[in-house]
């Protein structure tokens, strides 16, 4: 057979079902379903609208933080300072509105902008110095933590005006009361899911995570993109600060001390690779729900909180192990 008579072998496109099963979030979603089935059989209270609404309320702050964390981890970075930045944003908007007489809406905008400024500084240090994201955000964690306690004078801020707590109010959805904050969190997940999957910016984020050098050679402005991602993440942390204040009704300087690790946990459980370039925001939403469902279900079963933490740790190790194995399998 001559070269001129040879016909190229047709490459079979994967079916929609196969693409669905091999998606990064497929495994986490299956885990979420199995956990929900288990807890629904273990306790009568789990399968109720009120309990599902409670789970959303419990995870909305960490879930919002996890959106920004996802953006950074997709670039093969990590942010240890997200919880501390959120805590400073919460204290800032509370004190501006209560002690400084700043109009509540202006206080909210200023606090979110300041959180974005923290992210911007992180991005500048990561890209222009350059320093490893782990070191930069570890240092920023301590800076934000210290500023929170200095600015608050270790005092919890109470007596917040209505606009600062409005997102903690509920509205009826069928027979269930749902908070406006939960709705905002779900909306943010949908917005960033579209941004990552339906825009050139999103494709550039994935390209940066796969290989910064390859992204640069392909014409992507890597420096500007990286700095922008960290700044956007900071703005998201500012929104999380507003959600935190609206849910608790106070500005608490002790807030945010474990949320950085909780957000990383949610991102990893959602199928996003710590090595960058692989994962989805909707997968992170599933990861957030996994954490919420396990903690809620175990609490309903009367299991001690220390065992809830133990289960979460095991899930994280399993998720990273699966990611490592899948990366080896694709090499």
PDB file of N, CA and C in Angstrom, residues 215-261:
ATOM      1  N   UNK A 215       2.659  29.398  28.421  1.00  0.00           N
ATOM      2  CA  UNK A 215       1.654  30.453  28.318  1.00  0.00           C
ATOM      3  C   UNK A 215       2.288  31.755  27.834  1.00  0.00           C
ATOM      4  N   UNK A 216       3.469  32.058  28.349  1.00  0.00           N
ATOM      5  CA  UNK A 216       4.162  33.281  27.921  1.00  0.00           C
ATOM      6  C   UNK A 216       4.532  33.223  26.449  1.00  0.00           C
ATOM      7  N   UNK A 217       5.032  32.074  26.024  1.00  0.00           N
ATOM      8  CA  UNK A 217       5.436  31.917  24.620  1.00  0.00           C
ATOM      9  C   UNK A 217       4.249  31.973  23.671  1.00  0.00           C
ATOM     10  N   UNK A 218       3.072  31.644  24.172  1.00  0.00           N
ATOM     11  CA  UNK A 218       1.874  31.683  23.330  1.00  0.00           C
ATOM     12  C   UNK A 218       1.248  33.075  23.278  1.00  0.00           C
ATOM     13  N   UNK A 219       1.853  34.029  23.936  1.00  0.00           N
ATOM     14  CA  UNK A 219       1.389  35.408  23.857  1.00  0.00           C
ATOM     15  C   UNK A 219       0.575  35.886  25.035  1.00  0.00           C
ATOM     16  N   UNK A 220       0.396  35.047  26.048  1.00  0.00           N
ATOM     17  CA  UNK A 220      -0.361  35.449  27.238  1.00  0.00           C
ATOM     18  C   UNK A 220       0.518  36.329  28.121  1.00  0.00           C
ATOM     19  N   UNK A 221      -0.023  37.425  28.582  1.00  0.00           N
ATOM     20  CA  UNK A 221       0.719  38.325  29.467  1.00  0.00           C
ATOM     21  C   UNK A 221       0.681  37.748  30.878  1.00  0.00           C
ATOM     22  N   UNK A 222       1.639  36.892  31.145  1.00  0.00           N
ATOM     23  CA  UNK A 222       1.637  36.084  32.357  1.00  0.00           C
ATOM     24  C   UNK A 222       1.701  36.947  33.620  1.00  0.00           C
ATOM     25  N   UNK A 223       2.534  37.956  33.609  1.00  0.00           N
ATOM     26  CA  UNK A 223       2.687  38.802  34.791  1.00  0.00           C
ATOM     27  C   UNK A 223       1.387  39.500  35.138  1.00  0.00           C
ATOM     28  N   UNK A 224       0.793  40.146  34.140  1.00  0.00           N
ATOM     29  CA  UNK A 224      -0.466  40.862  34.384  1.00  0.00           C
ATOM     30  C   UNK A 224      -1.580  39.898  34.797  1.00  0.00           C
ATOM     31  N   UNK A 225      -1.617  38.739  34.152  1.00  0.00           N
ATOM     32  CA  UNK A 225      -2.646  37.758  34.472  1.00  0.00           C
ATOM     33  C   UNK A 225      -2.518  37.271  35.916  1.00  0.00           C
ATOM     34  N   UNK A 226      -1.299  36.933  36.326  1.00  0.00           N
ATOM     35  CA  UNK A 226      -1.085  36.432  37.690  1.00  0.00           C
ATOM     36  C   UNK A 226      -1.466  37.467  38.730  1.00  0.00           C
ATOM     37  N   UNK A 227      -1.014  38.697  38.546  1.00  0.00           N
ATOM     38  CA  UNK A 227      -1.337  39.760  39.498  1.00  0.00           C
ATOM     39  C   UNK A 227      -2.847  39.971  39.554  1.00  0.00           C
ATOM     40  N   UNK A 228      -3.492  39.925  38.385  1.00  0.00           N
ATOM     41  CA  UNK A 228      -4.941  40.103  38.337  1.00  0.00           C
ATOM     42  C   UNK A 228      -5.684  39.001  39.062  1.00  0.00           C
ATOM     43  N   UNK A 229      -5.213  37.769  38.938  1.00  0.00           N
ATOM     44  CA  UNK A 229      -5.867  36.635  39.609  1.00  0.00           C
ATOM     45  C   UNK A 229      -5.811  36.813  41.120  1.00  0.00           C
ATOM     46  N   UNK A 230      -4.652  37.182  41.644  1.00  0.00           N
ATOM     47  CA  UNK A 230      -4.533  37.379  43.090  1.00  0.00           C
ATOM     48  C   UNK A 230      -5.392  38.551  43.560  1.00  0.00           C
ATOM     49  N   UNK A 231      -5.481  39.598  42.746  1.00  0.00           N
ATOM     50  CA  UNK A 231      -6.310  40.747  43.116  1.00  0.00           C
ATOM     51  C   UNK A 231      -7.792  40.371  43.114  1.00  0.00           C
ATOM     52  N   UNK A 232      -8.228  39.641  42.107  1.00  0.00           N
ATOM     53  CA  UNK A 232      -9.627  39.187  42.058  1.00  0.00           C
ATOM     54  C   UNK A 232      -9.931  38.289  43.250  1.00  0.00           C
ATOM     55  N   UNK A 233      -8.998  37.391  43.577  1.00  0.00           N
ATOM     56  CA  UNK A 233      -9.186  36.531  44.748  1.00  0.00           C
ATOM     57  C   UNK A 233      -9.357  37.371  46.012  1.00  0.00           C
ATOM     58  N   UNK A 234      -8.560  38.433  46.144  1.00  0.00           N
ATOM     59  CA  UNK A 234      -8.690  39.311  47.303  1.00  0.00           C
ATOM     60  C   UNK A 234     -10.062  39.967  47.377  1.00  0.00           C
ATOM     61  N   UNK A 235     -10.590  40.391  46.236  1.00  0.00           N
ATOM     62  CA  UNK A 235     -11.934  40.975  46.214  1.00  0.00           C
ATOM     63  C   UNK A 235     -12.981  39.960  46.669  1.00  0.00           C
ATOM     64  N   UNK A 236     -12.801  38.710  46.245  1.00  0.00           N
ATOM     65  CA  UNK A 236     -13.721  37.651  46.664  1.00  0.00           C
ATOM     66  C   UNK A 236     -13.638  37.446  48.177  1.00  0.00           C
ATOM     67  N   UNK A 237     -12.428  37.533  48.725  1.00  0.00           N
ATOM     68  CA  UNK A 237     -12.280  37.420  50.181  1.00  0.00           C
ATOM     69  C   UNK A 237     -13.024  38.562  50.889  1.00  0.00           C
ATOM     70  N   UNK A 238     -13.059  39.724  50.253  1.00  0.00           N
ATOM     71  CA  UNK A 238     -13.815  40.845  50.818  1.00  0.00           C
ATOM     72  C   UNK A 238     -15.304  40.551  50.869  1.00  0.00           C
ATOM     73  N   UNK A 239     -15.823  39.906  49.829  1.00  0.00           N
ATOM     74  CA  UNK A 239     -17.229  39.503  49.831  1.00  0.00           C
ATOM     75  C   UNK A 239     -17.469  38.475  50.940  1.00  0.00           C
ATOM     76  N   UNK A 240     -16.508  37.563  51.122  1.00  0.00           N
ATOM     77  CA  UNK A 240     -16.623  36.580  52.201  1.00  0.00           C
ATOM     78  C   UNK A 240     -16.667  37.277  53.560  1.00  0.00           C
ATOM     79  N   UNK A 241     -15.913  38.380  53.707  1.00  0.00           N
ATOM     80  CA  UNK A 241     -15.937  39.147  54.957  1.00  0.00           C
ATOM     81  C   UNK A 241     -17.334  39.697  55.225  1.00  0.00           C
ATOM     82  N   UNK A 242     -17.968  40.211  54.196  1.00  0.00           N
ATOM     83  CA  UNK A 242     -19.333  40.722  54.341  1.00  0.00           C
ATOM     84  C   UNK A 242     -20.293  39.599  54.720  1.00  0.00           C
ATOM     85  N   UNK A 243     -20.136  38.439  54.093  1.00  0.00           N
ATOM     86  CA  UNK A 243     -20.990  37.291  54.413  1.00  0.00           C
ATOM     87  C   UNK A 243     -20.786  36.847  55.867  1.00  0.00           C
ATOM     88  N   UNK A 244     -19.527  36.865  56.303  1.00  0.00           N
ATOM     89  CA  UNK A 244     -19.221  36.476  57.684  1.00  0.00           C
ATOM     90  C   UNK A 244     -19.895  37.416  58.674  1.00  0.00           C
ATOM     91  N   UNK A 245     -19.757  38.701  58.441  1.00  0.00           N
ATOM     92  CA  UNK A 245     -20.346  39.692  59.340  1.00  0.00           C
ATOM     93  C   UNK A 245     -21.868  39.586  59.324  1.00  0.00           C
ATOM     94  N   UNK A 246     -22.439  39.385  58.142  1.00  0.00           N
ATOM     95  CA  UNK A 246     -23.895  39.301  58.043  1.00  0.00           C
ATOM     96  C   UNK A 246     -24.435  38.058  58.737  1.00  0.00           C
ATOM     97  N   UNK A 247     -23.650  36.994  58.756  1.00  0.00           N
ATOM     98  CA  UNK A 247     -24.112  35.751  59.384  1.00  0.00           C
ATOM     99  C   UNK A 247     -23.978  35.810  60.908  1.00  0.00           C
ATOM    100  N   UNK A 248     -22.872  36.380  61.389  1.00  0.00           N
ATOM    101  CA  UNK A 248     -22.640  36.401  62.835  1.00  0.00           C
ATOM    102  C   UNK A 248     -23.233  37.631  63.505  1.00  0.00           C
ATOM    103  N   UNK A 249     -23.414  38.713  62.744  1.00  0.00           N
ATOM    104  CA  UNK A 249     -23.970  39.936  63.308  1.00  0.00           C
ATOM    105  C   UNK A 249     -22.975  40.770  64.078  1.00  0.00           C
ATOM    106  N   UNK A 250     -21.680  40.402  64.028  1.00  0.00           N
ATOM    107  CA  UNK A 250     -20.643  41.162  64.727  1.00  0.00           C
ATOM    108  C   UNK A 250     -19.376  41.201  63.869  1.00  0.00           C
ATOM    109  N   UNK A 251     -18.490  42.121  64.222  1.00  0.00           N
ATOM    110  CA  UNK A 251     -17.144  42.104  63.664  1.00  0.00           C
ATOM    111  C   UNK A 251     -16.216  41.443  64.660  1.00  0.00           C
ATOM    112  N   UNK A 252     -15.740  40.257  64.345  1.00  0.00           N
ATOM    113  CA  UNK A 252     -15.006  39.440  65.318  1.00  0.00           C
ATOM    114  C   UNK A 252     -13.526  39.348  64.932  1.00  0.00           C
ATOM    115  N   UNK A 253     -12.616  39.871  65.767  1.00  0.00           N
ATOM    116  CA  UNK A 253     -11.184  39.792  65.440  1.00  0.00           C
ATOM    117  C   UNK A 253     -10.631  38.369  65.505  1.00  0.00           C
ATOM    118  N   UNK A 254     -11.372  37.442  66.119  1.00  0.00           N
ATOM    119  CA  UNK A 254     -10.908  36.057  66.216  1.00  0.00           C
ATOM    120  C   UNK A 254     -11.345  35.211  65.021  1.00  0.00           C
ATOM    121  N   UNK A 255     -12.065  35.789  64.099  1.00  0.00           N
ATOM    122  CA  UNK A 255     -12.595  35.025  62.973  1.00  0.00           C
ATOM    123  C   UNK A 255     -11.490  34.669  61.980  1.00  0.00           C
ATOM    124  N   UNK A 256     -11.763  33.676  61.167  1.00  0.00           N
ATOM    125  CA  UNK A 256     -10.895  33.358  60.032  1.00  0.00           C
ATOM    126  C   UNK A 256      -9.637  32.590  60.345  1.00  0.00           C
ATOM    127  N   UNK A 257      -9.499  32.030  61.539  1.00  0.00           N
ATOM    128  CA  UNK A 257      -8.231  31.405  61.914  1.00  0.00           C
ATOM    129  C   UNK A 257      -8.022  30.032  61.289  1.00  0.00           C
ATOM    130  N   UNK A 258      -9.085  29.362  60.900  1.00  0.00           N
ATOM    131  CA  UNK A 258      -8.932  28.048  60.250  1.00  0.00           C
ATOM    132  C   UNK A 258      -9.523  28.026  58.847  1.00  0.00           C
ATOM    133  N   UNK A 259     -10.134  29.122  58.425  1.00  0.00           N
ATOM    134  CA  UNK A 259     -10.814  29.116  57.126  1.00  0.00           C
ATOM    135  C   UNK A 259      -9.850  28.970  55.949  1.00  0.00           C
ATOM    136  N   UNK A 260      -8.584  29.365  56.131  1.00  0.00           N
ATOM    137  CA  UNK A 260      -7.637  29.172  55.031  1.00  0.00           C
ATOM    138  C   UNK A 260      -7.473  27.682  54.725  1.00  0.00           C
ATOM    139  N   UNK A 261      -7.315  26.881  55.777  1.00  0.00           N
ATOM    140  CA  UNK A 261      -7.173  25.439  55.572  1.00  0.00           C
ATOM    141  C   UNK A 261      -8.483  24.814  55.107  1.00  0.00           C
TER     142      UNK A 261
END
